[in-house]
Amino acid sequence: MEEISKKGGSVIDKVWKVFTSVKLAAVLILTIAITSIAGTVIEQQAEPEKNIKLFVKIFGSKLAPSVYEAANSIGLMDMYHSVWFTGLLILFSANLLICSIDRLPKISRLVNEPLKPLDDSSFTKFTINKQYQLQGSVKDTTADVLNIVKSLGFNPTEHKSDEGIQYYAQRWGFSRYAVYVVHISIVLILLGAVAGIKFGFSGYLPLPEGESSSVAYTREDKKEHPLGFTIRCDDFTVNFYGDTDTPKEYMSWLSILENGKEVLSRSIEVNTPLKYKGYTFYQASYGPLEDKEGLLIFKITPMGGKTEMVSLHAGESFSIAGTGIEGKAAYFSPALAFDKETKEPFTYTKMMNNPAVYIEFRKDGKDLYEGWVAKRYPKTWNLPEGHKVELVDYWGYQYTGLQVRKDPGVWVVYLGCLTMLFGLYGAFFLSHKKIWVLVKDNRNRTQVMVAATSNKNRISFESDVERAFGMLAGLK
């Protein structure tokens, strides 16, 4: 034991000293900040091509593959699930907790130590100290002094001695613990983040219209992840800006089923997800199902007649009630366009950018006319006789791409954020203040001596003290 003492303490003491170091805290904070920036710039769990393109922009085409391999080998492509990043968070949490525990006894003494009256000579040793010579007796002045001390928010104790009457008090001593509240809040946030990383789920689910699934898929290896319930896509739609192909908004109508019964149904869009049993479903993407024949949905309104909805597949026919006119949906195009020179129609993409149906109309067995009816162009809905055939949807042709997340640590993070608000308020806006005021006789005059201290916001407190007792001097 003697040998250990000579070398500066046991191993535990040395480890404890390392973790109480502010330098270690600074290094950990800087490392976490830099790696977090890297994790934000680099798309996590993405296909290699996406980040290689990023590295080409930053490092050039020659260095990009090597830099990618190096970054991938240390886990930067999925850093929030890496052991080293979790280790950084644990080290930082340990650093905060040990620093707090190490300094707690000293802070506790400062908070709980009873305040005592000062000697006459000690008043001038404080940074905030004032002296006033007032007319009148000590007895007449003490009442005004007591009111001033109370007006500053203190509930003073009175002490009588041969030197005079002294009032002293302290307030907001517990605000010294505010920094500990901040430390605890940071640890809570880190714990919530680690819980989300280790026990949460982040995946995706491509869900075709009309179909349901009871699993989602991991991004890394596309493994099935059971949800514990079934989610169904009832419909999907996308709207565009004017005549452009730029999506304005896309929405999915989803239903949740438990034991075959629908328990929840609602629509989602990009910033309005669906939440159920800890899972959150975000609208993330969409696309066509090329190998699947959809169902054409028409809204048919005869001239002066009642509107009816009609569903059919391409190649099938419908009739316009009361007119004897039949229409055959001959062809479907998800994105109809016309060649500028030949005027021939063609499909420029498999996405539902401009869905249209070529309809052949007949009456009494004779051809009437034919043409394209486009969903985005109402003018194509009108027939020569005044009837209207509107293409509403091509249901079942698209899938909605859902981002699926479950984060069991999110409520711990919220609790940490709320705790931090209280801690920061105490740390920045509350301070441990102490004040002593001695009122004594001084050659037929009254001398008032003031000493005060504050662990924070000292200038503001000194200004308050000076203003309050300056008024007392002015009144006398």
Coordinates of C-alpha atoms in Angstrom, one line a residue:
M1 CA 0.0 0.0 0.0
E2 CA 2.9 2.3 0.8
E3 CA 4.3 1.7 -2.7
I4 CA 1.0 2.5 -4.3
S5 CA 0.7 5.7 -2.3
K6 CA 4.1 6.8 -3.5
K7 CA 3.0 6.4 -7.1
G8 CA 0.0 8.6 -6.6
G9 CA -2.8 6.2 -5.6
S10 CA -4.5 3.0 -6.7
V11 CA -5.6 2.2 -10.3
I12 CA -9.2 3.2 -9.4
D13 CA -8.0 6.6 -8.1
K14 CA -6.1 7.2 -11.4
V15 CA -9.1 6.2 -13.5
W16 CA -11.3 8.4 -11.4
K17 CA -8.9 11.3 -11.8
V18 CA -8.9 10.8 -15.6
F19 CA -12.7 10.8 -15.8
T20 CA -12.9 14.0 -13.6
S21 CA -10.8 15.8 -16.2
V22 CA -12.4 18.7 -18.0
K23 CA -9.9 18.2 -20.8
L24 CA -11.3 14.7 -21.4
A25 CA -14.8 16.2 -21.6
A26 CA -13.7 18.7 -24.1
V27 CA -12.0 16.0 -26.3
L28 CA -15.1 13.8 -26.1
I29 CA -17.4 16.6 -27.0
L30 CA -15.2 17.6 -29.9
T31 CA -14.9 14.1 -31.2
I32 CA -18.7 13.4 -30.9
A33 CA -19.4 16.7 -32.7
I34 CA -17.0 16.0 -35.6
T35 CA -18.2 12.4 -36.1
S36 CA -21.8 13.6 -35.9
I37 CA -21.2 16.1 -38.7
A38 CA -19.6 13.3 -40.7
G39 CA -22.7 11.2 -40.0
T40 CA -24.9 14.0 -41.2
V41 CA -23.0 14.6 -44.4
I42 CA -22.6 11.0 -45.3
E43 CA -26.0 9.3 -46.0
Q44 CA -26.3 6.5 -43.4
Q45 CA -27.2 2.9 -44.5
A46 CA -27.3 4.1 -48.1
E47 CA -26.4 2.3 -51.2
P48 CA -22.6 2.6 -51.9
E49 CA -23.1 4.5 -55.1
K50 CA -24.8 7.5 -53.3
N51 CA -21.8 8.1 -51.0
I52 CA -19.2 7.4 -53.7
K53 CA -20.8 10.2 -55.7
L54 CA -20.5 12.5 -52.6
F55 CA -16.8 11.5 -52.1
V56 CA -16.1 12.2 -55.8
K57 CA -17.4 15.8 -55.4
I58 CA -15.2 16.2 -52.3
F59 CA -12.0 14.2 -53.0
G60 CA -12.2 13.7 -56.8
S61 CA -12.7 10.6 -58.8
K62 CA -9.3 9.1 -58.1
L63 CA -9.4 9.3 -54.4
A64 CA -13.1 8.7 -53.9
P65 CA -13.1 4.8 -54.0
S66 CA -10.2 4.6 -51.5
V67 CA -11.7 7.2 -49.2
Y68 CA -15.0 5.3 -49.3
E69 CA -13.3 2.0 -48.5
A70 CA -11.5 3.6 -45.6
A71 CA -14.6 5.3 -44.3
N72 CA -16.6 2.1 -44.7
S73 CA -14.0 0.0 -42.8
I74 CA -14.4 2.2 -39.7
G75 CA -18.2 2.2 -39.9
L76 CA -18.9 5.8 -41.0
M77 CA -21.5 4.5 -43.4
D78 CA -23.6 3.3 -40.4
M79 CA -21.8 5.1 -37.6
Y80 CA -24.9 5.5 -35.3
H81 CA -25.0 1.7 -35.0
S82 CA -21.2 1.3 -34.6
V83 CA -19.6 0.1 -31.4
W84 CA -17.1 3.0 -31.3
F85 CA -19.8 5.7 -31.5
T86 CA -21.8 4.0 -28.8
G87 CA -18.5 3.8 -26.8
L88 CA -18.0 7.5 -27.2
L89 CA -21.5 8.2 -25.8
I90 CA -20.9 5.9 -22.9
L91 CA -17.5 7.5 -22.2
F92 CA -19.0 11.0 -22.3
S93 CA -21.8 9.9 -20.0
A94 CA -19.3 8.4 -17.5
N95 CA -17.3 11.6 -17.7
L96 CA -20.3 13.7 -16.8
L97 CA -21.4 11.5 -14.0
I98 CA -18.0 11.1 -12.4
C99 CA -17.3 14.8 -12.7
S100 CA -20.6 15.6 -11.0
I101 CA -20.1 13.0 -8.2
D102 CA -16.5 14.3 -7.6
R103 CA -17.7 17.9 -7.1
L104 CA -20.9 17.2 -5.4
P105 CA -19.6 17.2 -1.7
K106 CA -18.2 20.7 -2.2
I107 CA -21.3 22.0 -3.8
S108 CA -23.4 20.4 -1.1
R109 CA -21.5 22.2 1.6
L110 CA -21.9 25.6 -0.2
V111 CA -25.7 25.0 -0.4
N112 CA -26.3 23.6 3.1
E113 CA -23.8 25.5 5.2
P114 CA -25.8 27.8 7.6
L115 CA -25.2 31.5 7.0
K116 CA -23.5 33.3 10.0
P117 CA -23.2 37.0 10.9
L118 CA -20.0 38.8 9.8
D119 CA -17.5 40.6 11.9
D120 CA -17.4 44.3 11.4
S121 CA -14.0 44.1 9.7
S122 CA -15.1 41.4 7.2
F123 CA -17.6 43.6 5.3
T124 CA -14.9 45.2 3.2
K125 CA -13.5 41.9 2.1
F126 CA -16.5 41.2 -0.2
T127 CA -16.5 42.4 -3.8
I128 CA -19.9 43.9 -3.3
N129 CA -19.6 46.2 -0.2
K130 CA -21.3 49.5 0.5
Q131 CA -21.3 51.9 3.4
Y132 CA -23.8 54.7 4.1
Q133 CA -23.7 57.5 6.8
L134 CA -27.3 58.4 7.6
Q135 CA -29.0 60.9 9.9
G136 CA -31.2 59.6 12.7
S137 CA -31.0 56.8 15.2
V138 CA -30.2 53.2 14.7
K139 CA -33.7 52.3 15.9
D140 CA -35.3 54.5 13.3
T141 CA -33.1 53.1 10.5
T142 CA -33.4 49.4 11.1
A143 CA -37.0 49.2 10.0
D144 CA -36.1 50.8 6.6
V145 CA -33.1 48.5 6.2
L146 CA -35.2 45.4 7.0
N147 CA -37.8 46.5 4.3
I148 CA -35.0 47.0 1.7
V149 CA -33.5 43.6 2.4
K150 CA -36.9 42.0 2.0
S151 CA -37.5 44.0 -1.2
L152 CA -34.5 42.3 -2.6
G153 CA -36.2 39.0 -2.1
F154 CA -34.5 37.9 1.1
N155 CA -36.0 36.7 4.3
P156 CA -33.3 37.9 6.7
T157 CA -32.2 36.7 10.2
E158 CA -31.7 39.4 12.8
H159 CA -28.5 39.3 15.0
K160 CA -27.9 41.9 17.8
S161 CA -24.4 42.4 19.2
D162 CA -22.3 45.2 20.7
E163 CA -21.4 46.3 17.2
G164 CA -25.1 46.9 16.3
I165 CA -28.0 45.1 14.5
Q166 CA -27.1 42.8 11.6
Y167 CA -29.5 41.3 9.1
Y168 CA -28.2 38.4 6.9
A169 CA -29.8 36.0 4.5
Q170 CA -29.3 33.9 1.4
R171 CA -31.5 32.7 -1.4
W172 CA -31.5 30.4 -4.4
G173 CA -28.7 28.2 -2.9
F174 CA -30.2 25.1 -4.6
S175 CA -29.5 26.8 -8.0
R176 CA -25.9 25.5 -7.6
Y177 CA -27.4 22.1 -8.4
A178 CA -28.7 23.4 -11.8
V179 CA -25.5 22.2 -13.5
Y180 CA -26.2 18.7 -12.2
V181 CA -29.6 18.8 -13.7
V182 CA -28.1 19.8 -17.0
H183 CA -25.6 16.9 -16.7
I184 CA -28.4 14.5 -15.9
S185 CA -30.4 15.7 -18.9
I186 CA -27.5 15.1 -21.2
V187 CA -27.1 11.6 -19.9
L188 CA -30.8 11.0 -20.4
I189 CA -30.6 12.2 -24.0
L190 CA -27.6 10.0 -24.6
L191 CA -29.3 7.0 -23.0
G192 CA -32.4 7.6 -25.1
A193 CA -30.2 7.8 -28.2
V194 CA -28.4 4.5 -27.3
A195 CA -31.7 2.8 -26.6
G196 CA -33.1 3.9 -30.0
I197 CA -29.9 2.6 -31.7
K198 CA -29.8 -0.7 -29.9
F199 CA -33.4 -1.6 -29.5
G200 CA -35.1 0.5 -32.2
F201 CA -35.9 -0.3 -35.8
S202 CA -35.3 1.7 -39.0
G203 CA -36.4 0.1 -42.2
Y204 CA -38.7 0.4 -45.2
L205 CA -41.9 -1.1 -46.6
P206 CA -42.9 -0.9 -50.3
L207 CA -46.6 -1.4 -50.1
P208 CA -48.7 -1.8 -53.4
E209 CA -52.2 -0.3 -53.5
G210 CA -54.8 -2.7 -52.2
E211 CA -52.2 -5.0 -50.5
S212 CA -51.2 -5.5 -46.9
S213 CA -48.2 -6.5 -45.0
S214 CA -47.4 -7.6 -41.4
V215 CA -43.6 -7.1 -41.8
A216 CA -41.2 -4.3 -42.7
Y217 CA -37.7 -4.8 -44.0
T218 CA -34.2 -3.8 -42.7
R219 CA -32.2 -1.6 -45.0
E220 CA -28.9 -3.4 -44.5
D221 CA -29.8 -6.9 -45.4
K222 CA -33.5 -6.6 -46.3
K223 CA -34.5 -9.0 -43.6
E224 CA -38.2 -9.2 -42.5
H225 CA -39.1 -7.4 -39.3
P226 CA -42.5 -8.5 -37.8
L227 CA -44.7 -5.5 -36.9
G228 CA -47.2 -7.4 -34.7
F229 CA -50.1 -6.0 -36.8
T230 CA -51.0 -5.6 -40.4
I231 CA -50.8 -2.5 -42.5
R232 CA -52.7 -2.0 -45.7
C233 CA -52.5 0.6 -48.5
D234 CA -56.0 1.5 -49.5
D235 CA -55.0 4.1 -52.1
F236 CA -52.1 6.3 -53.2
T237 CA -52.1 9.5 -55.2
V238 CA -49.6 12.1 -56.4
N239 CA -50.3 15.7 -57.5
F240 CA -48.0 17.8 -59.7
Y241 CA -47.3 21.5 -60.0
G242 CA -49.3 22.7 -63.0
D243 CA -48.4 20.9 -66.2
T244 CA -45.0 19.9 -65.0
D245 CA -43.7 16.6 -63.8
T246 CA -42.6 18.0 -60.5
P247 CA -44.5 16.3 -57.6
K248 CA -46.4 18.8 -55.4
E249 CA -47.5 16.2 -52.9
Y250 CA -48.1 12.5 -52.6
M251 CA -50.4 10.8 -50.2
S252 CA -51.2 7.3 -49.0
W253 CA -54.4 6.1 -47.4
L254 CA -53.4 3.4 -44.9
S255 CA -55.3 1.1 -42.6
I256 CA -54.1 -0.9 -39.6
L257 CA -55.6 -4.3 -39.0
E258 CA -55.5 -6.4 -35.8
N259 CA -56.7 -10.0 -36.0
G260 CA -58.3 -9.2 -39.3
K261 CA -60.3 -6.2 -38.1
E262 CA -59.6 -2.7 -39.1
V263 CA -58.6 -0.6 -36.0
L264 CA -57.3 2.5 -37.6
S265 CA -57.5 4.2 -41.0
R266 CA -56.0 7.5 -42.1
S267 CA -54.0 9.3 -44.8
I268 CA -50.4 10.3 -44.6
E269 CA -48.1 12.6 -46.5
V270 CA -44.5 13.6 -46.4
N271 CA -44.5 15.5 -43.1
T272 CA -47.6 13.8 -41.6
P273 CA -46.8 10.2 -40.6
L274 CA -48.9 7.5 -39.1
K275 CA -48.0 6.3 -35.6
Y276 CA -49.1 3.0 -34.2
K277 CA -47.8 0.9 -31.3
G278 CA -44.4 2.6 -31.3
Y279 CA -44.0 2.4 -35.0
T280 CA -44.0 5.5 -37.2
F281 CA -44.7 5.2 -41.0
Y282 CA -43.4 8.1 -43.1
Q283 CA -44.4 8.7 -46.7
A284 CA -40.9 8.4 -48.3
S285 CA -41.3 7.4 -52.0
Y286 CA -43.5 5.8 -54.6
G287 CA -43.3 3.9 -57.9
P288 CA -45.0 1.8 -60.5
L289 CA -45.7 -1.9 -60.4
E290 CA -44.8 -2.7 -64.0
D291 CA -45.9 -6.3 -63.9
K292 CA -49.3 -5.6 -62.4
E293 CA -52.5 -4.6 -64.3
G294 CA -54.3 -1.9 -62.4
L295 CA -58.0 -1.0 -62.3
L296 CA -59.3 2.0 -64.2
I297 CA -61.6 4.2 -62.2
F298 CA -64.0 6.4 -64.3
K299 CA -66.5 9.1 -63.2
I300 CA -69.2 9.1 -65.9
T301 CA -71.8 11.9 -66.1
P302 CA -74.3 11.8 -68.9
M303 CA -75.6 15.2 -70.2
G304 CA -78.1 16.3 -67.5
G305 CA -77.9 12.9 -65.9
K306 CA -76.5 11.4 -62.6
T307 CA -72.8 10.7 -62.1
E308 CA -71.8 7.2 -61.5
M309 CA -68.4 5.5 -60.7
V310 CA -67.2 2.7 -63.0
S311 CA -64.2 0.4 -62.5
L312 CA -62.8 -1.8 -65.2
H313 CA -59.6 -3.2 -66.6
A314 CA -58.0 -2.1 -69.9
G315 CA -59.7 -3.8 -72.8
E316 CA -63.1 -3.8 -71.1
S317 CA -66.1 -1.6 -72.0
F318 CA -68.6 0.6 -70.2
S319 CA -71.8 2.4 -71.1
I320 CA -73.0 5.9 -70.5
A321 CA -76.4 5.5 -68.9
G322 CA -79.5 6.6 -71.0
T323 CA -77.4 7.4 -74.1
G324 CA -76.8 4.1 -75.8
I325 CA -73.2 5.0 -76.1
E326 CA -70.5 2.5 -75.1
G327 CA -66.9 3.2 -74.5
K328 CA -64.0 0.7 -74.7
A329 CA -60.8 1.4 -72.7
A330 CA -58.5 0.2 -75.4
Y331 CA -55.1 1.3 -74.1
F332 CA -53.6 2.8 -71.0
S333 CA -50.5 5.0 -70.7
P334 CA -49.0 6.0 -67.3
A335 CA -47.3 9.0 -68.9
L336 CA -48.7 10.1 -72.2
A337 CA -46.9 12.5 -74.6
F338 CA -46.9 13.3 -78.3
D339 CA -44.0 13.5 -80.6
K340 CA -43.6 17.1 -81.8
E341 CA -43.0 16.2 -85.4
T342 CA -45.0 13.1 -86.1
K343 CA -47.7 13.8 -83.5
E344 CA -47.6 10.1 -82.6
P345 CA -48.4 9.3 -78.9
F346 CA -45.8 7.6 -76.7
T347 CA -45.2 6.8 -73.0
Y348 CA -42.2 8.8 -71.7
T349 CA -41.9 7.1 -68.3
K350 CA -43.5 4.3 -66.3
M351 CA -44.3 6.6 -63.5
M352 CA -47.9 7.9 -63.3
N353 CA -46.9 11.4 -64.4
N354 CA -49.7 11.8 -67.0
P355 CA -52.0 8.8 -66.9
A356 CA -54.4 8.6 -69.9
V357 CA -56.7 6.0 -71.5
Y358 CA -57.5 5.7 -75.2
I359 CA -61.2 5.1 -75.4
E360 CA -63.2 4.0 -78.5
F361 CA -66.9 5.1 -78.4
R362 CA -69.6 3.3 -80.3
K363 CA -73.4 3.5 -80.6
D364 CA -75.8 1.0 -82.0
G365 CA -72.9 -1.0 -83.2
K366 CA -71.3 1.9 -85.1
D367 CA -68.1 3.8 -84.4
L368 CA -68.7 7.3 -83.1
Y369 CA -65.2 8.7 -82.2
E370 CA -62.2 7.8 -80.2
G371 CA -59.4 9.6 -78.4
W372 CA -57.3 10.0 -75.3
V373 CA -58.8 10.9 -71.9
A374 CA -56.1 12.2 -69.6
K375 CA -56.4 12.4 -65.8
R376 CA -54.6 15.8 -65.5
Y377 CA -56.4 17.5 -68.4
P378 CA -60.2 18.1 -67.8
K379 CA -60.7 19.3 -71.4
T380 CA -60.2 15.7 -72.6
W381 CA -63.1 14.5 -70.4
N382 CA -65.8 16.2 -72.4
L383 CA -67.6 14.3 -75.2
P384 CA -69.2 16.0 -78.2
E385 CA -72.7 15.4 -77.0
G386 CA -72.0 17.1 -73.6
H387 CA -71.4 13.9 -71.7
K388 CA -68.3 13.7 -69.4
V389 CA -66.0 10.7 -68.9
E390 CA -63.4 11.6 -66.2
L391 CA -60.3 9.3 -65.6
V392 CA -60.1 9.3 -61.8
D393 CA -57.3 6.8 -61.1
Y394 CA -55.5 3.7 -62.2
W395 CA -55.8 1.9 -58.9
G396 CA -53.4 -0.9 -58.1
Y397 CA -50.6 0.2 -60.5
Q398 CA -48.5 2.0 -57.9
Y399 CA -46.8 1.2 -54.6
T400 CA -46.2 3.6 -51.7
G401 CA -42.7 3.6 -50.3
L402 CA -42.9 3.8 -46.5
Q403 CA -40.1 4.6 -44.1
V404 CA -40.7 2.6 -40.9
R405 CA -39.1 3.6 -37.6
K406 CA -39.5 2.5 -34.0
D407 CA -37.5 4.3 -31.4
P408 CA -38.1 3.1 -27.8
G409 CA -35.7 5.8 -26.5
V410 CA -37.6 8.7 -27.9
W411 CA -39.5 9.4 -24.7
V412 CA -36.3 9.2 -22.7
V413 CA -34.9 11.8 -25.1
Y414 CA -38.0 14.0 -24.6
L415 CA -37.6 13.7 -20.8
G416 CA -34.0 14.7 -21.2
C417 CA -34.9 17.8 -23.2
L418 CA -37.5 18.8 -20.7
T419 CA -35.0 18.3 -17.8
M420 CA -32.4 20.3 -19.7
L421 CA -34.8 23.3 -20.0
F422 CA -35.2 23.4 -16.2
G423 CA -31.5 22.9 -15.7
L424 CA -30.5 25.7 -18.2
Y425 CA -33.0 28.0 -16.6
G426 CA -31.5 27.4 -13.2
A427 CA -27.9 27.6 -14.5
F428 CA -28.4 30.9 -16.4
F429 CA -31.1 32.8 -14.6
L430 CA -30.8 31.8 -10.9
S431 CA -27.8 32.5 -8.7
H432 CA -26.9 31.8 -5.1
K433 CA -27.0 35.2 -3.4
K434 CA -26.0 36.2 0.1
I435 CA -26.3 39.5 1.9
W436 CA -25.3 41.0 5.2
V437 CA -26.3 44.4 6.5
L438 CA -25.0 45.9 9.7
V439 CA -26.7 48.9 11.2
K440 CA -24.7 50.6 14.0
D441 CA -24.2 53.9 15.8
N442 CA -21.4 56.1 14.6
R443 CA -20.9 59.3 16.6
N444 CA -24.6 60.3 16.8
R445 CA -25.2 59.2 13.2
T446 CA -26.2 55.8 11.8
Q447 CA -23.8 53.8 9.7
V448 CA -25.1 51.1 7.4
M449 CA -22.6 48.6 6.1
V450 CA -23.6 46.2 3.3
A451 CA -21.8 43.1 2.0
A452 CA -23.1 40.8 -0.6
T453 CA -22.0 38.0 -2.9
S454 CA -23.4 36.0 -5.8
N455 CA -22.0 33.1 -7.7
K456 CA -23.4 34.4 -11.0
N457 CA -24.8 37.6 -12.4
R458 CA -22.7 39.6 -9.9
I459 CA -22.9 42.9 -11.7
S460 CA -26.7 42.7 -11.9
F461 CA -27.0 41.9 -8.2
E462 CA -24.5 44.7 -7.2
S463 CA -26.7 47.1 -9.3
D464 CA -29.8 46.0 -7.4
V465 CA -28.1 46.4 -4.0
E466 CA -26.7 49.8 -4.9
R467 CA -30.0 51.0 -6.2
A468 CA -32.0 49.8 -3.1
F469 CA -29.6 51.3 -0.5
G470 CA -28.9 54.4 -2.5
M471 CA -32.6 55.2 -2.2
L472 CA -32.3 54.8 1.6
A473 CA -29.4 57.2 1.7
G474 CA -31.3 59.7 -0.5
L475 CA -34.4 59.5 1.8
K476 CA -32.3 60.4 4.8

